[in-house]
């Protein structure tokens, strides 16, 4: 069995990387960081035109007609570039929410009491029910998903409270009041699983990028007349980063093929660990300059910390794996 990417998959990944490098390269990324303007609607529409959100919709519905493995490749590239915004929720809502597939509509996600990212920029809210049974009462049922728009969304935004975010690119809001009625979506449990896998893909992209950053810096920075990459301690850090990233890659790609809940849980655990630990080791390789605002390392670390608590937390992933083993 051939587990290598196909030529079409490689071309898709290269095309997305080229698009993001041109529209959200480092200069544009730092400018967005300094401006704090929120989601770039022009870029969002350009992603929609490129098929980012409609990738898995059938061609008869205006989509690209590809599958979950191809979506993983796209979100891996988004993780590499630190592209901000509720990309996963908008991707999952494509076809169910008007304008989401085309990048005209931004859809945020509310998951079991977690803070909502980019709520102030959202045109729709994907509300996920709890992943397991809970006490009966108002709110989504376990495994349920619905989309809230219009006046009901405006009521949510009006009552929401801004909270401090780890990630300077991601504004966070705490939803304190009830969420009004919305359109019920089919396959709520499946949406949660797919969202967790795409979050793992973003973490994988970040882990791979910080590995590259560390290796590049280790080859350029000199101490005592030699590149610091020639020192054994630095070699060990970089080697460990590569191992974590490649282990996470194998798990994420395998879960994209099987779409198995337990494999997705394992992939999210490994990808979260790789993204956080690789960013921390990359910071160590960069030394004193790694702690500065001008370096990009801290941005990957903060995004990895934030993302590890979204869609599927470590505790929930461990429970899913334990349930599968038992």
PDB file of C-alpha atoms in Angstrom:
ATOM      1  CA  UNK A   1       0.000   0.000   0.000  1.00  0.00           C
ATOM      2  CA  UNK A   2       1.350   3.434  -0.974  1.00  0.00           C
ATOM      3  CA  UNK A   3       1.136   5.994   1.824  1.00  0.00           C
ATOM      4  CA  UNK A   4       2.928   8.760  -0.088  1.00  0.00           C
ATOM      5  CA  UNK A   5       1.025  11.879  -1.113  1.00  0.00           C
ATOM      6  CA  UNK A   6      -0.242  11.828  -4.678  1.00  0.00           C
ATOM      7  CA  UNK A   7       0.934  14.349  -7.256  1.00  0.00           C
ATOM      8  CA  UNK A   8      -2.405  16.160  -6.987  1.00  0.00           C
ATOM      9  CA  UNK A   9      -2.102  16.362  -3.197  1.00  0.00           C
ATOM     10  CA  UNK A  10       1.428  17.737  -3.443  1.00  0.00           C
ATOM     11  CA  UNK A  11       0.253  20.310  -5.972  1.00  0.00           C
ATOM     12  CA  UNK A  12      -2.624  21.300  -3.688  1.00  0.00           C
ATOM     13  CA  UNK A  13      -0.293  21.770  -0.730  1.00  0.00           C
ATOM     14  CA  UNK A  14       2.198  23.755  -2.814  1.00  0.00           C
ATOM     15  CA  UNK A  15      -0.547  25.976  -4.173  1.00  0.00           C
ATOM     16  CA  UNK A  16      -1.898  26.812  -0.723  1.00  0.00           C
ATOM     17  CA  UNK A  17       1.599  27.474   0.598  1.00  0.00           C
ATOM     18  CA  UNK A  18       2.268  29.832  -2.313  1.00  0.00           C
ATOM     19  CA  UNK A  19      -1.068  31.612  -1.779  1.00  0.00           C
ATOM     20  CA  UNK A  20      -0.453  32.123   1.936  1.00  0.00           C
ATOM     21  CA  UNK A  21       3.152  33.198   1.390  1.00  0.00           C
ATOM     22  CA  UNK A  22       1.956  35.865  -1.029  1.00  0.00           C
ATOM     23  CA  UNK A  23      -1.062  37.054   0.976  1.00  0.00           C
ATOM     24  CA  UNK A  24       0.032  36.397   4.561  1.00  0.00           C
ATOM     25  CA  UNK A  25       3.809  36.327   4.521  1.00  0.00           C
ATOM     26  CA  UNK A  26       5.863  37.543   7.449  1.00  0.00           C
ATOM     27  CA  UNK A  27       5.578  41.252   6.600  1.00  0.00           C
ATOM     28  CA  UNK A  28       1.804  41.042   6.250  1.00  0.00           C
ATOM     29  CA  UNK A  29       1.589  38.907   9.372  1.00  0.00           C
ATOM     30  CA  UNK A  30       3.561  41.388  11.470  1.00  0.00           C
ATOM     31  CA  UNK A  31       1.529  44.280  10.064  1.00  0.00           C
ATOM     32  CA  UNK A  32      -1.693  42.528  11.057  1.00  0.00           C
ATOM     33  CA  UNK A  33      -0.213  41.930  14.509  1.00  0.00           C
ATOM     34  CA  UNK A  34       0.632  45.605  14.943  1.00  0.00           C
ATOM     35  CA  UNK A  35      -2.698  46.855  13.545  1.00  0.00           C
ATOM     36  CA  UNK A  36      -4.889  44.480  15.510  1.00  0.00           C
ATOM     37  CA  UNK A  37      -7.614  44.860  12.873  1.00  0.00           C
ATOM     38  CA  UNK A  38      -9.111  41.383  13.266  1.00  0.00           C
ATOM     39  CA  UNK A  39      -9.996  39.194  10.322  1.00  0.00           C
ATOM     40  CA  UNK A  40      -8.890  40.367   6.890  1.00  0.00           C
ATOM     41  CA  UNK A  41     -12.121  40.007   4.910  1.00  0.00           C
ATOM     42  CA  UNK A  42     -10.343  40.388   1.582  1.00  0.00           C
ATOM     43  CA  UNK A  43      -8.025  37.504   2.419  1.00  0.00           C
ATOM     44  CA  UNK A  44     -10.985  35.475   3.696  1.00  0.00           C
ATOM     45  CA  UNK A  45     -12.764  35.940   0.350  1.00  0.00           C
ATOM     46  CA  UNK A  46      -9.601  35.037  -1.525  1.00  0.00           C
ATOM     47  CA  UNK A  47      -9.367  31.818   0.465  1.00  0.00           C
ATOM     48  CA  UNK A  48     -12.971  31.149  -0.464  1.00  0.00           C
ATOM     49  CA  UNK A  49     -12.243  31.723  -4.153  1.00  0.00           C
ATOM     50  CA  UNK A  50      -9.310  29.306  -3.905  1.00  0.00           C
ATOM     51  CA  UNK A  51     -11.651  26.616  -2.539  1.00  0.00           C
ATOM     52  CA  UNK A  52     -10.272  26.573   1.004  1.00  0.00           C
ATOM     53  CA  UNK A  53     -13.694  26.399   2.635  1.00  0.00           C
ATOM     54  CA  UNK A  54     -15.542  24.502  -0.116  1.00  0.00           C
ATOM     55  CA  UNK A  55     -12.846  21.881  -0.565  1.00  0.00           C
ATOM     56  CA  UNK A  56     -15.039  18.961   0.546  1.00  0.00           C
ATOM     57  CA  UNK A  57     -18.328  20.118  -0.943  1.00  0.00           C
ATOM     58  CA  UNK A  58     -19.464  18.156  -4.018  1.00  0.00           C
ATOM     59  CA  UNK A  59     -18.734  19.764  -7.358  1.00  0.00           C
ATOM     60  CA  UNK A  60     -22.491  19.860  -8.017  1.00  0.00           C
ATOM     61  CA  UNK A  61     -22.770  22.262  -5.056  1.00  0.00           C
ATOM     62  CA  UNK A  62     -19.917  24.485  -6.231  1.00  0.00           C
ATOM     63  CA  UNK A  63     -17.233  22.721  -4.213  1.00  0.00           C
ATOM     64  CA  UNK A  64     -13.959  21.052  -5.116  1.00  0.00           C
ATOM     65  CA  UNK A  65     -15.119  17.514  -4.308  1.00  0.00           C
ATOM     66  CA  UNK A  66     -12.067  16.405  -2.322  1.00  0.00           C
ATOM     67  CA  UNK A  67     -11.862  14.665   1.051  1.00  0.00           C
ATOM     68  CA  UNK A  68     -10.648  14.899   4.619  1.00  0.00           C
ATOM     69  CA  UNK A  69      -6.988  14.045   3.798  1.00  0.00           C
ATOM     70  CA  UNK A  70      -6.817  17.031   1.443  1.00  0.00           C
ATOM     71  CA  UNK A  71      -8.378  19.283   4.089  1.00  0.00           C
ATOM     72  CA  UNK A  72      -5.661  18.214   6.507  1.00  0.00           C
ATOM     73  CA  UNK A  73      -3.015  19.379   4.022  1.00  0.00           C
ATOM     74  CA  UNK A  74      -4.686  22.788   3.752  1.00  0.00           C
ATOM     75  CA  UNK A  75      -4.923  23.283   7.503  1.00  0.00           C
ATOM     76  CA  UNK A  76      -1.357  22.138   7.996  1.00  0.00           C
ATOM     77  CA  UNK A  77      -0.286  25.026   5.768  1.00  0.00           C
ATOM     78  CA  UNK A  78      -2.537  27.420   7.685  1.00  0.00           C
ATOM     79  CA  UNK A  79      -0.803  26.341  10.899  1.00  0.00           C
ATOM     80  CA  UNK A  80       2.612  26.981   9.389  1.00  0.00           C
ATOM     81  CA  UNK A  81       1.699  30.550   8.471  1.00  0.00           C
ATOM     82  CA  UNK A  82      -0.140  31.417  11.729  1.00  0.00           C
ATOM     83  CA  UNK A  83      -3.175  32.389   9.648  1.00  0.00           C
ATOM     84  CA  UNK A  84      -5.724  33.786  12.137  1.00  0.00           C
ATOM     85  CA  UNK A  85      -9.472  33.391  12.237  1.00  0.00           C
ATOM     86  CA  UNK A  86     -12.051  30.633  12.795  1.00  0.00           C
ATOM     87  CA  UNK A  87     -10.952  28.715   9.714  1.00  0.00           C
ATOM     88  CA  UNK A  88     -12.097  25.323  10.961  1.00  0.00           C
ATOM     89  CA  UNK A  89     -15.634  26.351  11.896  1.00  0.00           C
ATOM     90  CA  UNK A  90     -16.122  28.179   8.599  1.00  0.00           C
ATOM     91  CA  UNK A  91     -14.791  25.174   6.678  1.00  0.00           C
ATOM     92  CA  UNK A  92     -17.150  22.819   8.527  1.00  0.00           C
ATOM     93  CA  UNK A  93     -20.113  25.156   8.003  1.00  0.00           C
ATOM     94  CA  UNK A  94     -19.566  25.459   4.243  1.00  0.00           C
ATOM     95  CA  UNK A  95     -22.689  24.290   2.471  1.00  0.00           C
ATOM     96  CA  UNK A  96     -24.854  24.782   5.564  1.00  0.00           C
ATOM     97  CA  UNK A  97     -24.323  28.513   6.103  1.00  0.00           C
ATOM     98  CA  UNK A  98     -24.878  30.894   3.225  1.00  0.00           C
ATOM     99  CA  UNK A  99     -21.637  32.504   2.069  1.00  0.00           C
ATOM    100  CA  UNK A 100     -19.310  30.326   4.168  1.00  0.00           C
ATOM    101  CA  UNK A 101     -18.045  28.319   1.199  1.00  0.00           C
ATOM    102  CA  UNK A 102     -17.258  31.496  -0.747  1.00  0.00           C
ATOM    103  CA  UNK A 103     -15.475  33.212   2.152  1.00  0.00           C
ATOM    104  CA  UNK A 104     -18.189  35.854   2.420  1.00  0.00           C
ATOM    105  CA  UNK A 105     -19.321  34.610   5.837  1.00  0.00           C
ATOM    106  CA  UNK A 106     -17.166  34.082   8.932  1.00  0.00           C
ATOM    107  CA  UNK A 107     -18.381  31.345  11.289  1.00  0.00           C
ATOM    108  CA  UNK A 108     -17.026  31.085  14.846  1.00  0.00           C
ATOM    109  CA  UNK A 109     -17.492  28.106  17.175  1.00  0.00           C
ATOM    110  CA  UNK A 110     -18.943  27.808  20.677  1.00  0.00           C
ATOM    111  CA  UNK A 111     -17.934  24.572  22.368  1.00  0.00           C
ATOM    112  CA  UNK A 112     -19.155  23.520  25.819  1.00  0.00           C
ATOM    113  CA  UNK A 113     -18.500  26.741  27.702  1.00  0.00           C
ATOM    114  CA  UNK A 114     -15.108  27.430  26.115  1.00  0.00           C
ATOM    115  CA  UNK A 115     -14.286  31.027  25.102  1.00  0.00           C
ATOM    116  CA  UNK A 116     -15.279  31.897  21.546  1.00  0.00           C
ATOM    117  CA  UNK A 117     -12.556  33.153  19.236  1.00  0.00           C
ATOM    118  CA  UNK A 118     -13.316  36.065  16.883  1.00  0.00           C
ATOM    119  CA  UNK A 119     -16.931  36.354  18.027  1.00  0.00           C
ATOM    120  CA  UNK A 120     -16.912  40.075  17.246  1.00  0.00           C
ATOM    121  CA  UNK A 121     -16.054  39.350  13.596  1.00  0.00           C
ATOM    122  CA  UNK A 122     -18.450  36.426  13.147  1.00  0.00           C
ATOM    123  CA  UNK A 123     -21.518  36.332  10.909  1.00  0.00           C
ATOM    124  CA  UNK A 124     -22.529  32.923  12.260  1.00  0.00           C
ATOM    125  CA  UNK A 125     -21.892  30.772  15.327  1.00  0.00           C
ATOM    126  CA  UNK A 126     -21.460  27.013  15.183  1.00  0.00           C
ATOM    127  CA  UNK A 127     -22.747  25.740  18.546  1.00  0.00           C
ATOM    128  CA  UNK A 128     -21.519  22.280  19.504  1.00  0.00           C
ATOM    129  CA  UNK A 129     -23.312  20.176  22.073  1.00  0.00           C
ATOM    130  CA  UNK A 130     -21.332  18.385  24.788  1.00  0.00           C
ATOM    131  CA  UNK A 131     -19.371  15.358  23.706  1.00  0.00           C
ATOM    132  CA  UNK A 132     -21.064  13.143  26.299  1.00  0.00           C
ATOM    133  CA  UNK A 133     -24.267  12.920  28.309  1.00  0.00           C
ATOM    134  CA  UNK A 134     -25.100  15.799  30.639  1.00  0.00           C
ATOM    135  CA  UNK A 135     -27.841  16.881  33.000  1.00  0.00           C
ATOM    136  CA  UNK A 136     -31.021  17.733  31.041  1.00  0.00           C
ATOM    137  CA  UNK A 137     -31.598  21.445  30.550  1.00  0.00           C
ATOM    138  CA  UNK A 138     -31.437  24.249  27.982  1.00  0.00           C
ATOM    139  CA  UNK A 139     -28.732  24.123  25.328  1.00  0.00           C
ATOM    140  CA  UNK A 140     -27.583  21.673  22.679  1.00  0.00           C
ATOM    141  CA  UNK A 141     -27.969  17.967  23.294  1.00  0.00           C
ATOM    142  CA  UNK A 142     -24.923  15.657  23.319  1.00  0.00           C
ATOM    143  CA  UNK A 143     -23.556  15.179  19.817  1.00  0.00           C
ATOM    144  CA  UNK A 144     -25.737  17.983  18.440  1.00  0.00           C
ATOM    145  CA  UNK A 145     -24.582  20.950  16.372  1.00  0.00           C
ATOM    146  CA  UNK A 146     -26.498  23.983  15.201  1.00  0.00           C
ATOM    147  CA  UNK A 147     -25.730  27.319  13.567  1.00  0.00           C
ATOM    148  CA  UNK A 148     -26.934  30.616  15.014  1.00  0.00           C
ATOM    149  CA  UNK A 149     -27.136  33.700  12.790  1.00  0.00           C
ATOM    150  CA  UNK A 150     -28.996  36.986  12.512  1.00  0.00           C
ATOM    151  CA  UNK A 151     -30.718  38.442  15.555  1.00  0.00           C
ATOM    152  CA  UNK A 152     -29.954  35.440  17.745  1.00  0.00           C
ATOM    153  CA  UNK A 153     -26.234  35.928  17.068  1.00  0.00           C
ATOM    154  CA  UNK A 154     -26.450  39.642  17.786  1.00  0.00           C
ATOM    155  CA  UNK A 155     -28.015  38.832  21.145  1.00  0.00           C
ATOM    156  CA  UNK A 156     -25.113  36.484  21.933  1.00  0.00           C
ATOM    157  CA  UNK A 157     -22.543  39.137  21.008  1.00  0.00           C
ATOM    158  CA  UNK A 158     -24.366  41.770  23.065  1.00  0.00           C
ATOM    159  CA  UNK A 159     -24.208  39.634  26.208  1.00  0.00           C
ATOM    160  CA  UNK A 160     -20.689  38.225  25.650  1.00  0.00           C
ATOM    161  CA  UNK A 161     -17.757  39.426  27.738  1.00  0.00           C
ATOM    162  CA  UNK A 162     -14.270  39.932  26.218  1.00  0.00           C
ATOM    163  CA  UNK A 163     -11.535  37.958  27.960  1.00  0.00           C
ATOM    164  CA  UNK A 164      -7.767  38.214  27.719  1.00  0.00           C
ATOM    165  CA  UNK A 165      -6.245  35.928  25.114  1.00  0.00           C
ATOM    166  CA  UNK A 166      -2.872  34.184  25.063  1.00  0.00           C
ATOM    167  CA  UNK A 167      -2.687  34.688  21.318  1.00  0.00           C
ATOM    168  CA  UNK A 168      -2.477  38.318  20.132  1.00  0.00           C
ATOM    169  CA  UNK A 169      -4.102  37.262  16.840  1.00  0.00           C
ATOM    170  CA  UNK A 170      -7.167  35.706  18.506  1.00  0.00           C
ATOM    171  CA  UNK A 171      -9.716  37.817  20.341  1.00  0.00           C
ATOM    172  CA  UNK A 172     -11.673  35.768  22.880  1.00  0.00           C
ATOM    173  CA  UNK A 173     -15.179  36.230  24.245  1.00  0.00           C
ATOM    174  CA  UNK A 174     -16.963  34.457  27.082  1.00  0.00           C
ATOM    175  CA  UNK A 175     -20.600  33.708  26.269  1.00  0.00           C
ATOM    176  CA  UNK A 176     -22.526  34.168  29.499  1.00  0.00           C
ATOM    177  CA  UNK A 177     -26.164  34.147  28.414  1.00  0.00           C
ATOM    178  CA  UNK A 178     -28.353  31.589  26.667  1.00  0.00           C
ATOM    179  CA  UNK A 179     -27.875  30.980  22.963  1.00  0.00           C
ATOM    180  CA  UNK A 180     -30.996  31.383  20.878  1.00  0.00           C
ATOM    181  CA  UNK A 181     -32.376  28.861  18.390  1.00  0.00           C
ATOM    182  CA  UNK A 182     -30.519  28.037  15.227  1.00  0.00           C
ATOM    183  CA  UNK A 183     -30.471  25.686  12.291  1.00  0.00           C
ATOM    184  CA  UNK A 184     -29.765  22.110  13.329  1.00  0.00           C
ATOM    185  CA  UNK A 185     -26.892  20.478  11.422  1.00  0.00           C
ATOM    186  CA  UNK A 186     -26.630  16.781  10.674  1.00  0.00           C
ATOM    187  CA  UNK A 187     -23.721  14.815  12.121  1.00  0.00           C
ATOM    188  CA  UNK A 188     -22.815  16.977  15.093  1.00  0.00           C
ATOM    189  CA  UNK A 189     -20.494  14.347  16.574  1.00  0.00           C
ATOM    190  CA  UNK A 190     -18.769  13.978  13.220  1.00  0.00           C
ATOM    191  CA  UNK A 191     -18.252  17.747  13.010  1.00  0.00           C
ATOM    192  CA  UNK A 192     -16.582  17.732  16.423  1.00  0.00           C
ATOM    193  CA  UNK A 193     -14.250  14.902  15.382  1.00  0.00           C
ATOM    194  CA  UNK A 194     -13.356  16.569  12.095  1.00  0.00           C
ATOM    195  CA  UNK A 195     -12.765  19.881  13.851  1.00  0.00           C
ATOM    196  CA  UNK A 196     -10.374  18.159  16.269  1.00  0.00           C
ATOM    197  CA  UNK A 197      -8.488  16.581  13.370  1.00  0.00           C
ATOM    198  CA  UNK A 198      -8.167  19.879  11.501  1.00  0.00           C
ATOM    199  CA  UNK A 199      -6.949  21.553  14.702  1.00  0.00           C
ATOM    200  CA  UNK A 200      -4.353  18.775  14.970  1.00  0.00           C
ATOM    201  CA  UNK A 201      -3.319  19.524  11.382  1.00  0.00           C
ATOM    202  CA  UNK A 202      -2.787  23.181  12.277  1.00  0.00           C
ATOM    203  CA  UNK A 203      -0.697  22.114  15.267  1.00  0.00           C
ATOM    204  CA  UNK A 204       1.327  19.852  12.977  1.00  0.00           C
ATOM    205  CA  UNK A 205       2.026  22.740  10.618  1.00  0.00           C
ATOM    206  CA  UNK A 206       3.182  24.903  13.506  1.00  0.00           C
ATOM    207  CA  UNK A 207       5.421  22.103  14.868  1.00  0.00           C
ATOM    208  CA  UNK A 208       7.030  21.619  11.452  1.00  0.00           C
ATOM    209  CA  UNK A 209       7.564  25.351  10.996  1.00  0.00           C
ATOM    210  CA  UNK A 210       9.227  25.867  14.388  1.00  0.00           C
ATOM    211  CA  UNK A 211      11.509  22.919  13.619  1.00  0.00           C
ATOM    212  CA  UNK A 212      12.595  24.641  10.408  1.00  0.00           C
ATOM    213  CA  UNK A 213      13.073  27.931  12.248  1.00  0.00           C
ATOM    214  CA  UNK A 214      15.279  26.289  14.871  1.00  0.00           C
ATOM    215  CA  UNK A 215      17.423  24.463  12.313  1.00  0.00           C
ATOM    216  CA  UNK A 216      17.849  27.608  10.228  1.00  0.00           C
ATOM    217  CA  UNK A 217      18.876  29.705  13.229  1.00  0.00           C
ATOM    218  CA  UNK A 218      21.229  26.979  14.488  1.00  0.00           C
ATOM    219  CA  UNK A 219      22.986  27.005  11.132  1.00  0.00           C
ATOM    220  CA  UNK A 220      23.347  30.793  10.981  1.00  0.00           C
ATOM    221  CA  UNK A 221      24.081  31.805  14.568  1.00  0.00           C
ATOM    222  CA  UNK A 222      27.735  31.441  15.589  1.00  0.00           C
ATOM    223  CA  UNK A 223      29.386  31.189  18.984  1.00  0.00           C
ATOM    224  CA  UNK A 224      33.080  30.580  19.641  1.00  0.00           C
ATOM    225  CA  UNK A 225      33.663  30.690  15.884  1.00  0.00           C
ATOM    226  CA  UNK A 226      31.247  27.850  15.034  1.00  0.00           C
ATOM    227  CA  UNK A 227      27.535  27.583  14.205  1.00  0.00           C
ATOM    228  CA  UNK A 228      25.596  26.720  17.339  1.00  0.00           C
ATOM    229  CA  UNK A 229      24.090  23.809  15.391  1.00  0.00           C
ATOM    230  CA  UNK A 230      27.442  22.049  15.700  1.00  0.00           C
ATOM    231  CA  UNK A 231      27.038  21.856  19.495  1.00  0.00           C
ATOM    232  CA  UNK A 232      25.652  18.572  20.752  1.00  0.00           C
ATOM    233  CA  UNK A 233      23.028  20.112  23.043  1.00  0.00           C
ATOM    234  CA  UNK A 234      21.523  22.086  20.154  1.00  0.00           C
ATOM    235  CA  UNK A 235      21.649  19.043  17.868  1.00  0.00           C
ATOM    236  CA  UNK A 236      19.673  17.056  20.415  1.00  0.00           C
ATOM    237  CA  UNK A 237      17.015  19.773  20.688  1.00  0.00           C
ATOM    238  CA  UNK A 238      16.559  19.946  16.910  1.00  0.00           C
ATOM    239  CA  UNK A 239      16.511  16.164  16.545  1.00  0.00           C
ATOM    240  CA  UNK A 240      13.838  15.853  19.221  1.00  0.00           C
ATOM    241  CA  UNK A 241      11.734  18.486  17.463  1.00  0.00           C
ATOM    242  CA  UNK A 242      11.927  16.588  14.186  1.00  0.00           C
ATOM    243  CA  UNK A 243      10.936  13.306  15.835  1.00  0.00           C
ATOM    244  CA  UNK A 244       7.900  14.877  17.524  1.00  0.00           C
ATOM    245  CA  UNK A 245       6.754  16.583  14.314  1.00  0.00           C
ATOM    246  CA  UNK A 246       7.092  13.445  12.184  1.00  0.00           C
ATOM    247  CA  UNK A 247       5.364  11.262  14.770  1.00  0.00           C
ATOM    248  CA  UNK A 248       2.476  13.717  14.854  1.00  0.00           C
ATOM    249  CA  UNK A 249       2.425  13.832  11.039  1.00  0.00           C
ATOM    250  CA  UNK A 250       2.031  10.048  10.804  1.00  0.00           C
ATOM    251  CA  UNK A 251      -0.822  10.091  13.325  1.00  0.00           C
ATOM    252  CA  UNK A 252      -2.636  13.042  11.722  1.00  0.00           C
ATOM    253  CA  UNK A 253      -2.369  11.683   8.180  1.00  0.00           C
ATOM    254  CA  UNK A 254      -3.522   8.213   9.306  1.00  0.00           C
ATOM    255  CA  UNK A 255      -6.518   9.649  11.165  1.00  0.00           C
ATOM    256  CA  UNK A 256      -7.436  11.661   8.064  1.00  0.00           C
ATOM    257  CA  UNK A 257      -7.701   8.413   6.109  1.00  0.00           C
ATOM    258  CA  UNK A 258      -9.633   6.392   8.695  1.00  0.00           C
ATOM    259  CA  UNK A 259     -11.654   9.225  10.336  1.00  0.00           C
ATOM    260  CA  UNK A 260     -11.696   6.994  13.420  1.00  0.00           C
ATOM    261  CA  UNK A 261     -12.560   8.819  16.641  1.00  0.00           C
ATOM    262  CA  UNK A 262      -9.863   7.141  18.721  1.00  0.00           C
ATOM    263  CA  UNK A 263      -7.204   7.774  16.082  1.00  0.00           C
ATOM    264  CA  UNK A 264      -8.270  11.415  15.866  1.00  0.00           C
ATOM    265  CA  UNK A 265      -7.942  11.685  19.660  1.00  0.00           C
ATOM    266  CA  UNK A 266      -4.444  10.216  19.511  1.00  0.00           C
ATOM    267  CA  UNK A 267      -3.476  12.507  16.645  1.00  0.00           C
ATOM    268  CA  UNK A 268      -4.680  15.581  18.546  1.00  0.00           C
ATOM    269  CA  UNK A 269      -2.689  14.574  21.638  1.00  0.00           C
ATOM    270  CA  UNK A 270       0.505  14.042  19.638  1.00  0.00           C
ATOM    271  CA  UNK A 271       0.062  17.192  17.554  1.00  0.00           C
ATOM    272  CA  UNK A 272      -0.650  19.366  20.605  1.00  0.00           C
ATOM    273  CA  UNK A 273       2.464  18.007  22.312  1.00  0.00           C
ATOM    274  CA  UNK A 274       4.588  18.552  19.202  1.00  0.00           C
ATOM    275  CA  UNK A 275       3.371  22.110  18.631  1.00  0.00           C
ATOM    276  CA  UNK A 276       3.873  23.258  22.233  1.00  0.00           C
ATOM    277  CA  UNK A 277       7.168  21.475  22.944  1.00  0.00           C
ATOM    278  CA  UNK A 278       8.677  22.309  19.552  1.00  0.00           C
ATOM    279  CA  UNK A 279       7.869  25.995  20.005  1.00  0.00           C
ATOM    280  CA  UNK A 280       9.466  25.916  23.458  1.00  0.00           C
ATOM    281  CA  UNK A 281      12.588  24.160  22.146  1.00  0.00           C
ATOM    282  CA  UNK A 282      12.753  26.557  19.204  1.00  0.00           C
ATOM    283  CA  UNK A 283      12.706  29.408  21.689  1.00  0.00           C
ATOM    284  CA  UNK A 284      15.611  27.799  23.545  1.00  0.00           C
ATOM    285  CA  UNK A 285      17.625  27.441  20.326  1.00  0.00           C
ATOM    286  CA  UNK A 286      17.066  31.131  19.615  1.00  0.00           C
ATOM    287  CA  UNK A 287      18.347  32.002  23.099  1.00  0.00           C
ATOM    288  CA  UNK A 288      17.769  35.517  24.438  1.00  0.00           C
ATOM    289  CA  UNK A 289      16.352  36.860  21.182  1.00  0.00           C
ATOM    290  CA  UNK A 290      13.694  34.135  21.209  1.00  0.00           C
ATOM    291  CA  UNK A 291      11.972  35.878  24.110  1.00  0.00           C
ATOM    292  CA  UNK A 292      11.639  39.191  22.278  1.00  0.00           C
ATOM    293  CA  UNK A 293       8.516  40.550  20.605  1.00  0.00           C
ATOM    294  CA  UNK A 294      10.373  40.889  17.304  1.00  0.00           C
ATOM    295  CA  UNK A 295      10.927  37.119  17.039  1.00  0.00           C
ATOM    296  CA  UNK A 296       8.089  34.953  15.701  1.00  0.00           C
ATOM    297  CA  UNK A 297       8.756  32.022  18.021  1.00  0.00           C
ATOM    298  CA  UNK A 298       6.516  33.270  20.825  1.00  0.00           C
ATOM    299  CA  UNK A 299       3.614  33.641  18.391  1.00  0.00           C
ATOM    300  CA  UNK A 300       3.759  29.945  17.530  1.00  0.00           C
ATOM    301  CA  UNK A 301       3.984  29.032  21.211  1.00  0.00           C
ATOM    302  CA  UNK A 302       0.998  31.148  22.203  1.00  0.00           C
ATOM    303  CA  UNK A 303      -1.114  29.862  19.316  1.00  0.00           C
ATOM    304  CA  UNK A 304      -0.165  26.265  20.168  1.00  0.00           C
ATOM    305  CA  UNK A 305      -1.141  26.763  23.815  1.00  0.00           C
ATOM    306  CA  UNK A 306      -4.488  28.240  22.804  1.00  0.00           C
ATOM    307  CA  UNK A 307      -5.255  25.626  20.149  1.00  0.00           C
ATOM    308  CA  UNK A 308      -4.466  22.733  22.510  1.00  0.00           C
ATOM    309  CA  UNK A 309      -7.558  23.692  24.507  1.00  0.00           C
ATOM    310  CA  UNK A 310      -9.867  23.891  21.496  1.00  0.00           C
ATOM    311  CA  UNK A 311     -12.076  21.260  19.826  1.00  0.00           C
ATOM    312  CA  UNK A 312     -10.600  18.385  21.850  1.00  0.00           C
ATOM    313  CA  UNK A 313      -8.678  18.969  25.068  1.00  0.00           C
ATOM    314  CA  UNK A 314      -6.004  16.581  26.312  1.00  0.00           C
ATOM    315  CA  UNK A 315      -8.321  15.281  29.055  1.00  0.00           C
ATOM    316  CA  UNK A 316     -11.140  14.577  26.582  1.00  0.00           C
ATOM    317  CA  UNK A 317      -8.741  12.929  24.126  1.00  0.00           C
ATOM    318  CA  UNK A 318      -7.367  10.690  26.868  1.00  0.00           C
ATOM    319  CA  UNK A 319     -10.904   9.684  27.852  1.00  0.00           C
ATOM    320  CA  UNK A 320     -11.718   8.854  24.223  1.00  0.00           C
ATOM    321  CA  UNK A 321      -8.620   6.686  23.931  1.00  0.00           C
ATOM    322  CA  UNK A 322      -9.355   4.941  27.247  1.00  0.00           C
ATOM    323  CA  UNK A 323     -12.928   4.233  26.169  1.00  0.00           C
ATOM    324  CA  UNK A 324     -11.693   2.743  22.913  1.00  0.00           C
ATOM    325  CA  UNK A 325      -9.203   0.508  24.707  1.00  0.00           C
ATOM    326  CA  UNK A 326     -11.842  -0.715  27.140  1.00  0.00           C
TER     327      UNK A 326
END
